[in-house]
Structures are given as structure tokens and as C-alpha cells.
PDB file of C-alpha atoms in Angstrom:
ATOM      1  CA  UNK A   1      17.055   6.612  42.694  1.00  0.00           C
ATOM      2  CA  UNK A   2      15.692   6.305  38.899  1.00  0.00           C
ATOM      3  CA  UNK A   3      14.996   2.752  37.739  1.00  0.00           C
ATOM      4  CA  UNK A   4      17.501   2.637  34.922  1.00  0.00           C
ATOM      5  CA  UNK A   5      16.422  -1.658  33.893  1.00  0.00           C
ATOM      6  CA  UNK A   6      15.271  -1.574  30.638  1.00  0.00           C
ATOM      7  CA  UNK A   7      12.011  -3.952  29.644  1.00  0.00           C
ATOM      8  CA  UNK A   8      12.320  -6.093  26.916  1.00  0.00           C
ATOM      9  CA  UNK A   9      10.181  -4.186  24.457  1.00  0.00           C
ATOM     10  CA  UNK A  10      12.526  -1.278  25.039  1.00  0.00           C
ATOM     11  CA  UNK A  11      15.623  -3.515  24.530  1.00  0.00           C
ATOM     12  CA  UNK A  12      14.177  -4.577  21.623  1.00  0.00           C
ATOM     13  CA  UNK A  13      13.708  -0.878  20.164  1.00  0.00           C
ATOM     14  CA  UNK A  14      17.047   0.685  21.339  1.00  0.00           C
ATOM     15  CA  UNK A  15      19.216  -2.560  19.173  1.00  0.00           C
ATOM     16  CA  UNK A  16      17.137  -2.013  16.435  1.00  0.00           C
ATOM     17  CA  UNK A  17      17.731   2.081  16.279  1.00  0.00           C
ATOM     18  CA  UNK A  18      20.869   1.022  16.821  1.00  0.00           C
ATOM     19  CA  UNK A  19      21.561  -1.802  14.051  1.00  0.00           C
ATOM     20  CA  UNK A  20      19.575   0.907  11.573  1.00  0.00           C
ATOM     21  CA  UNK A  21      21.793   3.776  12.492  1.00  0.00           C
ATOM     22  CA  UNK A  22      24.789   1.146  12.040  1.00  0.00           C
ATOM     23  CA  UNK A  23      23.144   0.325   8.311  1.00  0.00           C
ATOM     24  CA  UNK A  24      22.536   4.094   7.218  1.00  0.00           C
ATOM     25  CA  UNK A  25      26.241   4.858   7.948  1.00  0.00           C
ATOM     26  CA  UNK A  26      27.814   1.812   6.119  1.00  0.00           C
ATOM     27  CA  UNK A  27      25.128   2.581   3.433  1.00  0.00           C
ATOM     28  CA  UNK A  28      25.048   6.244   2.776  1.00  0.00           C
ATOM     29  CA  UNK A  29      27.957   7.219   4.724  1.00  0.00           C
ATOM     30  CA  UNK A  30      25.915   9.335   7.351  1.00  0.00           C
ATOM     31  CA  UNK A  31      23.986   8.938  10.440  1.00  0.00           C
ATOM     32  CA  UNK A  32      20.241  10.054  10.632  1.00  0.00           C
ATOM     33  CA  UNK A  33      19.126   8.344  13.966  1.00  0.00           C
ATOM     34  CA  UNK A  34      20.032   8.510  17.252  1.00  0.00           C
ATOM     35  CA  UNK A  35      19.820   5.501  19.143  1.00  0.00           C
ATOM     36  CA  UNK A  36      17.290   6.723  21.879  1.00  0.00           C
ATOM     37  CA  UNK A  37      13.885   4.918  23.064  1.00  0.00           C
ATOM     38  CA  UNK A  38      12.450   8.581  22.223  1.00  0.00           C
ATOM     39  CA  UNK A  39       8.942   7.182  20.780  1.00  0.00           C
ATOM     40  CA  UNK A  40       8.240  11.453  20.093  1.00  0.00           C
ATOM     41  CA  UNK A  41       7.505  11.710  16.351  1.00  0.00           C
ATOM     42  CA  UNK A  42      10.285  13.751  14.324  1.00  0.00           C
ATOM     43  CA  UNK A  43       7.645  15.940  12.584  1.00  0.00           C
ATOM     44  CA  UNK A  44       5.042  18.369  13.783  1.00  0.00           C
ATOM     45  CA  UNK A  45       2.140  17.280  11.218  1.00  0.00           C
ATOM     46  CA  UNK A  46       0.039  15.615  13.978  1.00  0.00           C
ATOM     47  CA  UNK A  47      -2.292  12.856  12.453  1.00  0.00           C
ATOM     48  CA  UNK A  48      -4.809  11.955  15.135  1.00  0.00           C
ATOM     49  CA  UNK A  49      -7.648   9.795  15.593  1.00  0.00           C
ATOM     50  CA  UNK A  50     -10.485  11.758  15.410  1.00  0.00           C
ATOM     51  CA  UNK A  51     -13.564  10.718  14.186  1.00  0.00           C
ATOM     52  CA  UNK A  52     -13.298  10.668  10.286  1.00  0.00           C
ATOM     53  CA  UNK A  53     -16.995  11.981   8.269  1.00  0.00           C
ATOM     54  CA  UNK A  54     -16.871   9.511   5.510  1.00  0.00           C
ATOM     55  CA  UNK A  55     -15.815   6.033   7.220  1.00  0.00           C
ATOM     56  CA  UNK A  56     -17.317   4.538   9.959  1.00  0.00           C
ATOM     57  CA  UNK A  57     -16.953   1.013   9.605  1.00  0.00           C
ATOM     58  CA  UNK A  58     -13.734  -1.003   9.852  1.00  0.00           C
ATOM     59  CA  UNK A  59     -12.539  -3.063   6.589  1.00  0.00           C
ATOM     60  CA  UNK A  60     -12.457  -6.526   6.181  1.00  0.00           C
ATOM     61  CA  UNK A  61      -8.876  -7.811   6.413  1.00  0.00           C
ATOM     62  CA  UNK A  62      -9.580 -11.368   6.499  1.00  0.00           C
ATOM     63  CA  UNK A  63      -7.873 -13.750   3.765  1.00  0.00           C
ATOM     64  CA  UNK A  64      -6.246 -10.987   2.125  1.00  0.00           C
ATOM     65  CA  UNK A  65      -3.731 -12.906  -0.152  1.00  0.00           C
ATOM     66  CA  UNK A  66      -6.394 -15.566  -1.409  1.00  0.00           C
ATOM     67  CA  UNK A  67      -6.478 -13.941  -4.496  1.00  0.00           C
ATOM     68  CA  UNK A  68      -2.763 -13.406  -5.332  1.00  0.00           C
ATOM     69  CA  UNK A  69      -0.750 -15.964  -8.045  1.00  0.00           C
ATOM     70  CA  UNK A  70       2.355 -17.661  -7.767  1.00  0.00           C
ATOM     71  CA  UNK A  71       4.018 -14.585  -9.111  1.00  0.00           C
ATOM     72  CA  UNK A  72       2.547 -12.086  -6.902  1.00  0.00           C
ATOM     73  CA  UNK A  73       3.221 -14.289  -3.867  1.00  0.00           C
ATOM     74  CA  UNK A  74       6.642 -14.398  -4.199  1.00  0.00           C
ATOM     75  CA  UNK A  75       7.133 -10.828  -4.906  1.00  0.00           C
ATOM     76  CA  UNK A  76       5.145  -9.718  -1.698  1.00  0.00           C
ATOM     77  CA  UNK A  77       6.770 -12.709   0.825  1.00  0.00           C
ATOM     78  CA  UNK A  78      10.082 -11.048  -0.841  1.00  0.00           C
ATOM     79  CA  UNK A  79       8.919  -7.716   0.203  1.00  0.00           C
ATOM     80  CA  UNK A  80       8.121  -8.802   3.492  1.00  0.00           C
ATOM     81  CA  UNK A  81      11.070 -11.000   4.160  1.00  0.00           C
ATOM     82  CA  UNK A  82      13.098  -7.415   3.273  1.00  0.00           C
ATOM     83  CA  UNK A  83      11.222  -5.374   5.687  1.00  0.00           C
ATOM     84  CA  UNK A  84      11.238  -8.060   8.237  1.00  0.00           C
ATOM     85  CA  UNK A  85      14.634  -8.545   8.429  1.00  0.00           C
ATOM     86  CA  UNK A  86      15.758  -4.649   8.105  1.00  0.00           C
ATOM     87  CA  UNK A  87      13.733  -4.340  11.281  1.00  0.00           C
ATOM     88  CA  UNK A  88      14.725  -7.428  12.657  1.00  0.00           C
ATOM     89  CA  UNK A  89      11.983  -9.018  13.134  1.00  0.00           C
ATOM     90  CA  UNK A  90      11.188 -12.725  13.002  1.00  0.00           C
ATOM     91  CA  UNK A  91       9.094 -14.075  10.961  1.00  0.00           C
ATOM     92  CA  UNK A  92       8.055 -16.505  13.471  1.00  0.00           C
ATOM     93  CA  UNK A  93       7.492 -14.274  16.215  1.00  0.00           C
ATOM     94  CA  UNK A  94       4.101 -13.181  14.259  1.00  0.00           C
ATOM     95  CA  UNK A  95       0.638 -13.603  16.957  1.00  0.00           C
ATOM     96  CA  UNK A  96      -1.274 -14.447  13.766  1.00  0.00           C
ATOM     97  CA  UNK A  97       1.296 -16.641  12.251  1.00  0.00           C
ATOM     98  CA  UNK A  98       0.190 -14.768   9.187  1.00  0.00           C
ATOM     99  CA  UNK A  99       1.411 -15.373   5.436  1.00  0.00           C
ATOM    100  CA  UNK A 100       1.537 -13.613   1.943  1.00  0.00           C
ATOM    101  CA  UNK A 101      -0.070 -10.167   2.015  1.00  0.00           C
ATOM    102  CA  UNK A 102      -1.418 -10.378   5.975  1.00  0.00           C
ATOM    103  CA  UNK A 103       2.010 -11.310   6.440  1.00  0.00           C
ATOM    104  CA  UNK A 104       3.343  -8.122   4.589  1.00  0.00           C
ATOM    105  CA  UNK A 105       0.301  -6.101   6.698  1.00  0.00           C
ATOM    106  CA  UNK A 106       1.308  -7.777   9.902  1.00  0.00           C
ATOM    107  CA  UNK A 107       5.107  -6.608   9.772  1.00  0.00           C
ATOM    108  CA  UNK A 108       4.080  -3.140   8.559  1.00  0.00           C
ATOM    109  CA  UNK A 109       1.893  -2.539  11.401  1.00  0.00           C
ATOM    110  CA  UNK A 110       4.423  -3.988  14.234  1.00  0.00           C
ATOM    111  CA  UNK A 111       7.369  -1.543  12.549  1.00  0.00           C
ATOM    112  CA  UNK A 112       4.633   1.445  13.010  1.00  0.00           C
ATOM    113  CA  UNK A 113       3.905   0.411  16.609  1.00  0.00           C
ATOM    114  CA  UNK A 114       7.686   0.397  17.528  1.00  0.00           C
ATOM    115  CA  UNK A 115       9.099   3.645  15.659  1.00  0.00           C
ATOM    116  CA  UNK A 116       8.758   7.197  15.452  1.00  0.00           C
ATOM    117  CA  UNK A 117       7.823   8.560  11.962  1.00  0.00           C
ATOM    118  CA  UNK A 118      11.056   9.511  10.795  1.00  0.00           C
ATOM    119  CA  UNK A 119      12.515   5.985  11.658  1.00  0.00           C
ATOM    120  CA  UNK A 120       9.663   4.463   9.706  1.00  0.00           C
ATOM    121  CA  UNK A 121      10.955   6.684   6.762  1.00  0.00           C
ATOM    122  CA  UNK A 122      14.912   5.458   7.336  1.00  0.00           C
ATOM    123  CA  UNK A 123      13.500   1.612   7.647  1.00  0.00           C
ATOM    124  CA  UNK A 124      11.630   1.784   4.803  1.00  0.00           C
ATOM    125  CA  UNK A 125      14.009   3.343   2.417  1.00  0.00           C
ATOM    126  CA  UNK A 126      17.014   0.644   3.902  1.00  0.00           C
ATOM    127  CA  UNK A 127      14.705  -1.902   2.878  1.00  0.00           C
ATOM    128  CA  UNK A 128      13.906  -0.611  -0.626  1.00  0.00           C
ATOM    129  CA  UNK A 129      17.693  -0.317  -1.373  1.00  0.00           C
ATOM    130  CA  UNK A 130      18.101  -4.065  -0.030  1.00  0.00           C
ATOM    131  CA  UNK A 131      15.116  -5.326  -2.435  1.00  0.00           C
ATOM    132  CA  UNK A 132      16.465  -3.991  -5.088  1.00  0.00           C
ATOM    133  CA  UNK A 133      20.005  -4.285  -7.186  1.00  0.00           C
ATOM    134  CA  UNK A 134      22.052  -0.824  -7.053  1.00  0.00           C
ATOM    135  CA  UNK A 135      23.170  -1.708 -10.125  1.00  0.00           C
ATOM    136  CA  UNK A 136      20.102  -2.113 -11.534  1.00  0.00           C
ATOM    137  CA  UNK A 137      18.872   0.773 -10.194  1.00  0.00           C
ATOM    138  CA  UNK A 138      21.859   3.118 -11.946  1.00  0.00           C
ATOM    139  CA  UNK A 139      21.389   1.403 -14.970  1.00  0.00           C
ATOM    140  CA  UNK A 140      17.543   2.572 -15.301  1.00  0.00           C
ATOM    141  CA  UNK A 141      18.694   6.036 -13.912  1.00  0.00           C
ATOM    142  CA  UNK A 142      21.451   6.449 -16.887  1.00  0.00           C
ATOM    143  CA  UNK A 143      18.823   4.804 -19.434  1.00  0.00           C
ATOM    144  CA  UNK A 144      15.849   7.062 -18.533  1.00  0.00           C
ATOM    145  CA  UNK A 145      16.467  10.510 -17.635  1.00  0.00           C
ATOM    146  CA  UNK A 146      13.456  12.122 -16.871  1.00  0.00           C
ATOM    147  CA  UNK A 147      11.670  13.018 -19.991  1.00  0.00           C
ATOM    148  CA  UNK A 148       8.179  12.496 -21.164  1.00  0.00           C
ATOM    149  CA  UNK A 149       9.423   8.802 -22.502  1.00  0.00           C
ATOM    150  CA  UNK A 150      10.293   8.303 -19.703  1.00  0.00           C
ATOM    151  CA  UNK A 151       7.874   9.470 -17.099  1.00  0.00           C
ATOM    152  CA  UNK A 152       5.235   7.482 -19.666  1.00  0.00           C
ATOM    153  CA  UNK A 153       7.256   4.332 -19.168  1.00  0.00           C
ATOM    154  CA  UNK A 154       7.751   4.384 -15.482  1.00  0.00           C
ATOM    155  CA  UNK A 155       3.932   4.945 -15.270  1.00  0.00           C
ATOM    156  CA  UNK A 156       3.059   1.694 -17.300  1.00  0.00           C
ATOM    157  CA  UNK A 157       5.195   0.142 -15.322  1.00  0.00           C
ATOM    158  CA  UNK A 158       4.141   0.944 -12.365  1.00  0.00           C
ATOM    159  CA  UNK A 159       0.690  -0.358 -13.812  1.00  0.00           C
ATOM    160  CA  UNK A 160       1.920  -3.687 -15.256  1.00  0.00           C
ATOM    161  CA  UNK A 161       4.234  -4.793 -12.600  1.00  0.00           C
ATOM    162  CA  UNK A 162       3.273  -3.468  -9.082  1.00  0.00           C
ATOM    163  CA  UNK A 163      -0.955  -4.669  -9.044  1.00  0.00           C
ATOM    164  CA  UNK A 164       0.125  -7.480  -6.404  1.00  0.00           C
ATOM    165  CA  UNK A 165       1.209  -4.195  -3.778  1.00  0.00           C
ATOM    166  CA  UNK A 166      -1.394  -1.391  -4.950  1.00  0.00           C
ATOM    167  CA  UNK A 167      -4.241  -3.383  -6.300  1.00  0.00           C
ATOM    168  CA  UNK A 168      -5.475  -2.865  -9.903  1.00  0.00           C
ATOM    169  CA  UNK A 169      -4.199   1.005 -11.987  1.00  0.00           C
ATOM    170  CA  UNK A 170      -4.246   1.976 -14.654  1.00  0.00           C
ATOM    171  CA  UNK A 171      -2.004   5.010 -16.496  1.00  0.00           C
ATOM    172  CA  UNK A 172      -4.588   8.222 -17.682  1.00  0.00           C
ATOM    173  CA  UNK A 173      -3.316  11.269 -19.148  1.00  0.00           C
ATOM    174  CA  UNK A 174      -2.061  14.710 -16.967  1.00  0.00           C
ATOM    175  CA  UNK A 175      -0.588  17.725 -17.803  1.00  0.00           C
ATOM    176  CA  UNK A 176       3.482  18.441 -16.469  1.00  0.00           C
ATOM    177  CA  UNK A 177       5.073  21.307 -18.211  1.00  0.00           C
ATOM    178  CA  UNK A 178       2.227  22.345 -19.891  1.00  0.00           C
ATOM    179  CA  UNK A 179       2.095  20.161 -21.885  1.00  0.00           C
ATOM    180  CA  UNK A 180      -0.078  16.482 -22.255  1.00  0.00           C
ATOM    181  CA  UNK A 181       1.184  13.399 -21.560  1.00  0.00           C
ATOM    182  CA  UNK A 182       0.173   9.795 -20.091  1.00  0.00           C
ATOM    183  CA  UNK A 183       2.378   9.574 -16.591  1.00  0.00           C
ATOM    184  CA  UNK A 184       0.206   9.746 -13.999  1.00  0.00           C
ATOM    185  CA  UNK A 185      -1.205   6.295 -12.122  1.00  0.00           C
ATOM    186  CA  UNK A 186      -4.651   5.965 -11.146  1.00  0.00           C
ATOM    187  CA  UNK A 187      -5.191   3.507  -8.228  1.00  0.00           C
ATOM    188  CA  UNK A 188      -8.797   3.087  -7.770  1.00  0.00           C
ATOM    189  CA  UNK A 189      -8.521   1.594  -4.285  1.00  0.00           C
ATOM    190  CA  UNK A 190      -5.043   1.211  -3.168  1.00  0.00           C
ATOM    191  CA  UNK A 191      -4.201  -2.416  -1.261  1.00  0.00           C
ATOM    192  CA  UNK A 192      -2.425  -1.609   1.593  1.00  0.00           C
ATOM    193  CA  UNK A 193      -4.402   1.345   2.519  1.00  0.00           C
ATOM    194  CA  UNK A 194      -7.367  -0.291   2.253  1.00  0.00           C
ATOM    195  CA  UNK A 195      -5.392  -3.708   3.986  1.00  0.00           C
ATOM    196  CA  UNK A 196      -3.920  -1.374   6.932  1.00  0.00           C
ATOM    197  CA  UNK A 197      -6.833   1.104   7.398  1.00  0.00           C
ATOM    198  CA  UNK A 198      -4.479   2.949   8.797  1.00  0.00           C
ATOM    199  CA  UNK A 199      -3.604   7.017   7.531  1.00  0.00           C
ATOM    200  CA  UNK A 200      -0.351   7.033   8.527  1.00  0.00           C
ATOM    201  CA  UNK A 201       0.866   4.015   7.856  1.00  0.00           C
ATOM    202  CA  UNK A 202      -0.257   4.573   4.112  1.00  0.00           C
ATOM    203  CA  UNK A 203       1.748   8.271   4.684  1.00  0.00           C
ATOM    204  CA  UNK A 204       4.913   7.232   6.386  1.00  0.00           C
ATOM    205  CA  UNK A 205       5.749   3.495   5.205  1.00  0.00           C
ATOM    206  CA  UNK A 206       4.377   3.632   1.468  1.00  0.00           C
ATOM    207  CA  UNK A 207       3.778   7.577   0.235  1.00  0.00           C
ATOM    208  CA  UNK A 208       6.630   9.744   1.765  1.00  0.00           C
ATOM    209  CA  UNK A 209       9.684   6.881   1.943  1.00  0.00           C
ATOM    210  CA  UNK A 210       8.581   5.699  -1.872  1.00  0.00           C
ATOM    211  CA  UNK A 211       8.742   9.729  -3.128  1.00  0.00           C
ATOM    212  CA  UNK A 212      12.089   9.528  -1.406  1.00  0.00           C
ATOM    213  CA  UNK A 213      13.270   6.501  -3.057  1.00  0.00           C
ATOM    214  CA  UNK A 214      12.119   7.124  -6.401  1.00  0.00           C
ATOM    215  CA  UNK A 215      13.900  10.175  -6.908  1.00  0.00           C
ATOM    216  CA  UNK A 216      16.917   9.524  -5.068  1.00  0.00           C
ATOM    217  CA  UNK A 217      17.282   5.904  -6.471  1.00  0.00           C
ATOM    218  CA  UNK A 218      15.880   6.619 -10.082  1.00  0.00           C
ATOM    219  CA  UNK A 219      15.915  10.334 -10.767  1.00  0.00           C
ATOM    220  CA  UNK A 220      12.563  10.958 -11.444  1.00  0.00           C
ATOM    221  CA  UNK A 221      10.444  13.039  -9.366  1.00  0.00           C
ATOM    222  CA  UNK A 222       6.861  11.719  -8.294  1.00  0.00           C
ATOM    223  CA  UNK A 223       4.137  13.057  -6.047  1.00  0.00           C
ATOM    224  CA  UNK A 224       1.961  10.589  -4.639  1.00  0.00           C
ATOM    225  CA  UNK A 225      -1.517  12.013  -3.536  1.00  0.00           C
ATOM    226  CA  UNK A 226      -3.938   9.084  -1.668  1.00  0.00           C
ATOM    227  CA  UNK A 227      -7.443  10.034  -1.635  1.00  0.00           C
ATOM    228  CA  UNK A 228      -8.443   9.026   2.124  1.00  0.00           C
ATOM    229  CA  UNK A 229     -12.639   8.927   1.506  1.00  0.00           C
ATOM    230  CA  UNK A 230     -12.186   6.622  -1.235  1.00  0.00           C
ATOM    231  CA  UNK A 231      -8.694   5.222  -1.234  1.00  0.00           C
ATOM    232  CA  UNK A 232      -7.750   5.722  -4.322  1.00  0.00           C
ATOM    233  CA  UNK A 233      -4.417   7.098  -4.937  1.00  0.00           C
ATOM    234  CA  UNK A 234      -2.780   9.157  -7.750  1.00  0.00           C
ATOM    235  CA  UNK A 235       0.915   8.811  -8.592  1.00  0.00           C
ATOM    236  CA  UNK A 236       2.117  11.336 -10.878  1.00  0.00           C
ATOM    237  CA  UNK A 237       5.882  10.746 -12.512  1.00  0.00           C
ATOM    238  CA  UNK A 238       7.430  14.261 -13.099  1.00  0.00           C
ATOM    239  CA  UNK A 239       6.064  16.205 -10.408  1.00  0.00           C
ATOM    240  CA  UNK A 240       7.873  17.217  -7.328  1.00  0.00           C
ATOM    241  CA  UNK A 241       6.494  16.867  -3.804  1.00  0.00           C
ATOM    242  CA  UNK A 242       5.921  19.318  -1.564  1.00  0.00           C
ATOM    243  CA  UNK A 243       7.912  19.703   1.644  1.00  0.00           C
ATOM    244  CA  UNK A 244       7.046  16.922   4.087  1.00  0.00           C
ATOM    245  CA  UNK A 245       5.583  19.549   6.440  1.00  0.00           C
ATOM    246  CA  UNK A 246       3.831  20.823   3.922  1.00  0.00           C
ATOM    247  CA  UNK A 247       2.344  17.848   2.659  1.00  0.00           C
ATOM    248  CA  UNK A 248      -1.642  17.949   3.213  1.00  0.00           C
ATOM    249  CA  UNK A 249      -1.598  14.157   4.315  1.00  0.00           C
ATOM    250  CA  UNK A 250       0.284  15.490   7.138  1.00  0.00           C
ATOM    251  CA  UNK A 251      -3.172  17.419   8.558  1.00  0.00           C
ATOM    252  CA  UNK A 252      -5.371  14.435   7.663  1.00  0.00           C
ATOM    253  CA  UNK A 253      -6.658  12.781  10.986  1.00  0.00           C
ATOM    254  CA  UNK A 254      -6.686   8.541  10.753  1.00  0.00           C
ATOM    255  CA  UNK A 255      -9.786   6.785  10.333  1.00  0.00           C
ATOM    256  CA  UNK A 256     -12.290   6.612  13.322  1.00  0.00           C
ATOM    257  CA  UNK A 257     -12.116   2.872  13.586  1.00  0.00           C
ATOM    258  CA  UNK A 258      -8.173   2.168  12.575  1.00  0.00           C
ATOM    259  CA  UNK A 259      -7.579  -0.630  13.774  1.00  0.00           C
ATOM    260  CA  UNK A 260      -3.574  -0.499  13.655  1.00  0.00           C
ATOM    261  CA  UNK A 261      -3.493   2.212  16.190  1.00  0.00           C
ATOM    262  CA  UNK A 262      -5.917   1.026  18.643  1.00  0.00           C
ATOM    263  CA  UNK A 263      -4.553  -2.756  18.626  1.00  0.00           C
ATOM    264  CA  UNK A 264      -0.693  -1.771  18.206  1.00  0.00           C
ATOM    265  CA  UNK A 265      -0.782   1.813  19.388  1.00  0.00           C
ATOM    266  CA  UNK A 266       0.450   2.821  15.391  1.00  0.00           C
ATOM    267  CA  UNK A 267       2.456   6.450  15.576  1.00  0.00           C
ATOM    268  CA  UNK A 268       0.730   8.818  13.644  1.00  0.00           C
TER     269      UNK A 268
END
């Protein structure tokens, strides 16, 4: 006879599919995950760890949030509180007992160990909407419309008022429509990549569920390309995606030495 006991972990994973699949449904009045311990990714794009030409050395992750001011602490123990408690996990049930940013890295990597890659998509966008005001959200949709004012503005934002996620940007000029304009965002080495070391982490909790978001949330289209030898990233307001399966980041293999996926077994 099968051994039907569950172990912990697997309790664990099964009430949090299921208080996610509860969420999505009161949320966006549908159901996107089944609550299975099925650990198989949803898409085909296999991301594995192979050795990678340019990297060979892991990065430093030590003291990561040393550097961060008042401001920029709250924002990302916000952040993290969000994520933590859409997943719910507790903040106290950390190894590292870590804080600020390592904190933010630290719950990002345990939600990666413990989900399949479309769940990581669903987790991450039910966080987003929690972090920010719907009504805030509608308001900026109905405001800006997506136009070159306004594909201009939500670059400078991005610039001005996200640094303490991405790291330093700045907004340079690009071409949509054929015609010039300044909405693209030039990360010159993105945080959390560089904090996670980790390829799909940077793919399925930042790059695909923040395309998602942006457009659904704000009605502007952006296509977020991460440059994985020197992890800089591009985010260009205006420009649609490709299909997820499509995506190149989907082919990329993960860094020889990441970290995430040999200590927490991270799902590519």
C-alpha cells in the first residue's frame, strides 16, 4: 500500500497553493493553480545549470543593505513583508535571521525553492497588487495612457524612485514607432540579479511577473531584457514582450556557481 502521510515541507507547499489559489479567485475572479505538490515547472523553456563562459566566480552577498537610507529601508522591508506574507512565510522562521535587502533576497530565494515557475509568476503578481493601492493604480492608468509623455515619465520614474530595488539607472533615448524618444531604462548592474546570482529567479520573480503587472495594472507595455554577462538590464516602456516561450531568457542556462539553486534547490 502507497504511503499517503504527507512531510511537513509538503504540508507546507500544498496550504500555500492552496491559500494562493483561494487569493487569485477572490482577487481576479478566476483560478490559475491547482492545489497539487506537482514541483514540474509549467513551461518548457528549461534553464539549467550548465557551466556559464563568462562567470565563474560566485558574488559577494555579504552586508547587502549597508548602504541603503532610511527611505530605501522601509520601502524594501515593505516589499519583503508583502512577499513574505503572500507566501506565508514568517519572518522569523529565516536560518540567517536576515534584514533589509538580504532579508528581501532570503524570502525570494525560499519562494523559488518551494514553487514551480508559474506559481512564482501568480505569487509575485498577488503581492504587487497587495503593495500597491488599486486605486492608485487606476488613477495613473486613466492619467497616462500610453503615449510618448507618458512612456518618458514612467521611465524617469522608474529611475528616480526604484534605485533601492535595481541599483543605480538612468533613462537614455530609443526608438518605438519610429520615432525618438527617452523611455527606455538603463540598469548598469541590476541589484537583485547581481544579490540572487540566480537566472531564473531574476526571469520568473522580477522580469516576466513585473511585464505582467505593468501592463495589466498600468496599461503600458514594457519589455524587460537583462543582460546575463554583465547584469545590466534594459527596460523599455512601449514595447511589447514576446510570448513567454518565446522569450530568449527562457534558453539562457543559470550561472555555473548559483548559489540559490545549489543551497535551496531554486526551480529554473
Amino acid at each position: 500500500m502507497m504511503n499517503t502521510k504527507l512531510s511537513l515541507t509538503q504540508t507546507k507547499i500544498l496550504g500555500f497553493t492552496i491559500r494562493l489559489n483561494d487569493t487569485l479567485r477572490t482577487r481576479y475572479g478566476r483560478s490559475s493553480i491547482s492545489a497539487t505538490l506537482s514541483s514540474k515547472p509549467a513551461y518548457s523553456g528549461e534553464l539549467k545549470v550548465v557551466k556559464e563562459p563568462t562567470r565563474t566566480e560566485p558574488l559577494n552577498r555579504q552586508n547587502a543593505s549597508n548602504e541603503d537610507n532610511f527611505l530605501s529601508k522601509i520601502a524594501i522591508n515593505y516589499l519583503s513583508k508583502t512577499l513574505q506574507d503572500t507566501a506565508g512565510i514568517s519572518s522569523s522562521s529565516s536560518s540567517k535571521s536576515t534584514t533589509g535587502y538580504d532579508s528581501l533576497v532570503d524570502t525570494a530565494t525560499r519562494v523559488a525553492g518551494n514553487l514551480d515557475i508559474k506559481q512564482q509568476h501568480e505569487l509575485v503578481l498577488v503581492a504587487l497588487d497587495r503593495a500597491f493601492p488599486a486605486v492608485i493604480l487606476s488613477l495613473i492608468k486613466m492619467l497616462l495612457p500610453p503615449s510618448k509623455l507618458s512612456r518618458e515619465m514612467f521611465a524617469l520614474f522608474t529611475t528616480v524612485f526604484f534605485a533601492w530595488l535595481v541599483g543605480p539607472s538612468e533613462v537614455r533615448e530609443t526608438e518605438v514607432n519610429g520615432r525618438k524618444e527617452k523611455s527606455m531604462v538603463f540598469i548598469e548592474k541590476c541589484r537583485f540579479l547581481e544579490q540572487t546570482n540566480c537566472v531564473g529567479m531574476c526571469t520568473h520573480l522580477c522580469k516576466i511577473p513585473s511585464q505582467i503587472f505593468i501592463k495589466n495594472s498600468l496599461g503600458m507595455p514594457i519589455y524587460m531584457m537583462p543582460d546575463f554577462d554583465d547584469l545590466s538590464c534594459k527596460m523599455m516602456f512601449g514595447q511589447e514582450p514576446p510570448e513567454i516561450k518565446d522569450d530568449p531568457v527562457m534558453k539562457q542556462p543559470c550561472f555555473q556557481f548559483c548559489k540559490s539553486n545549489r543551497s535551496y534547490g531554486v526551480k529554473h
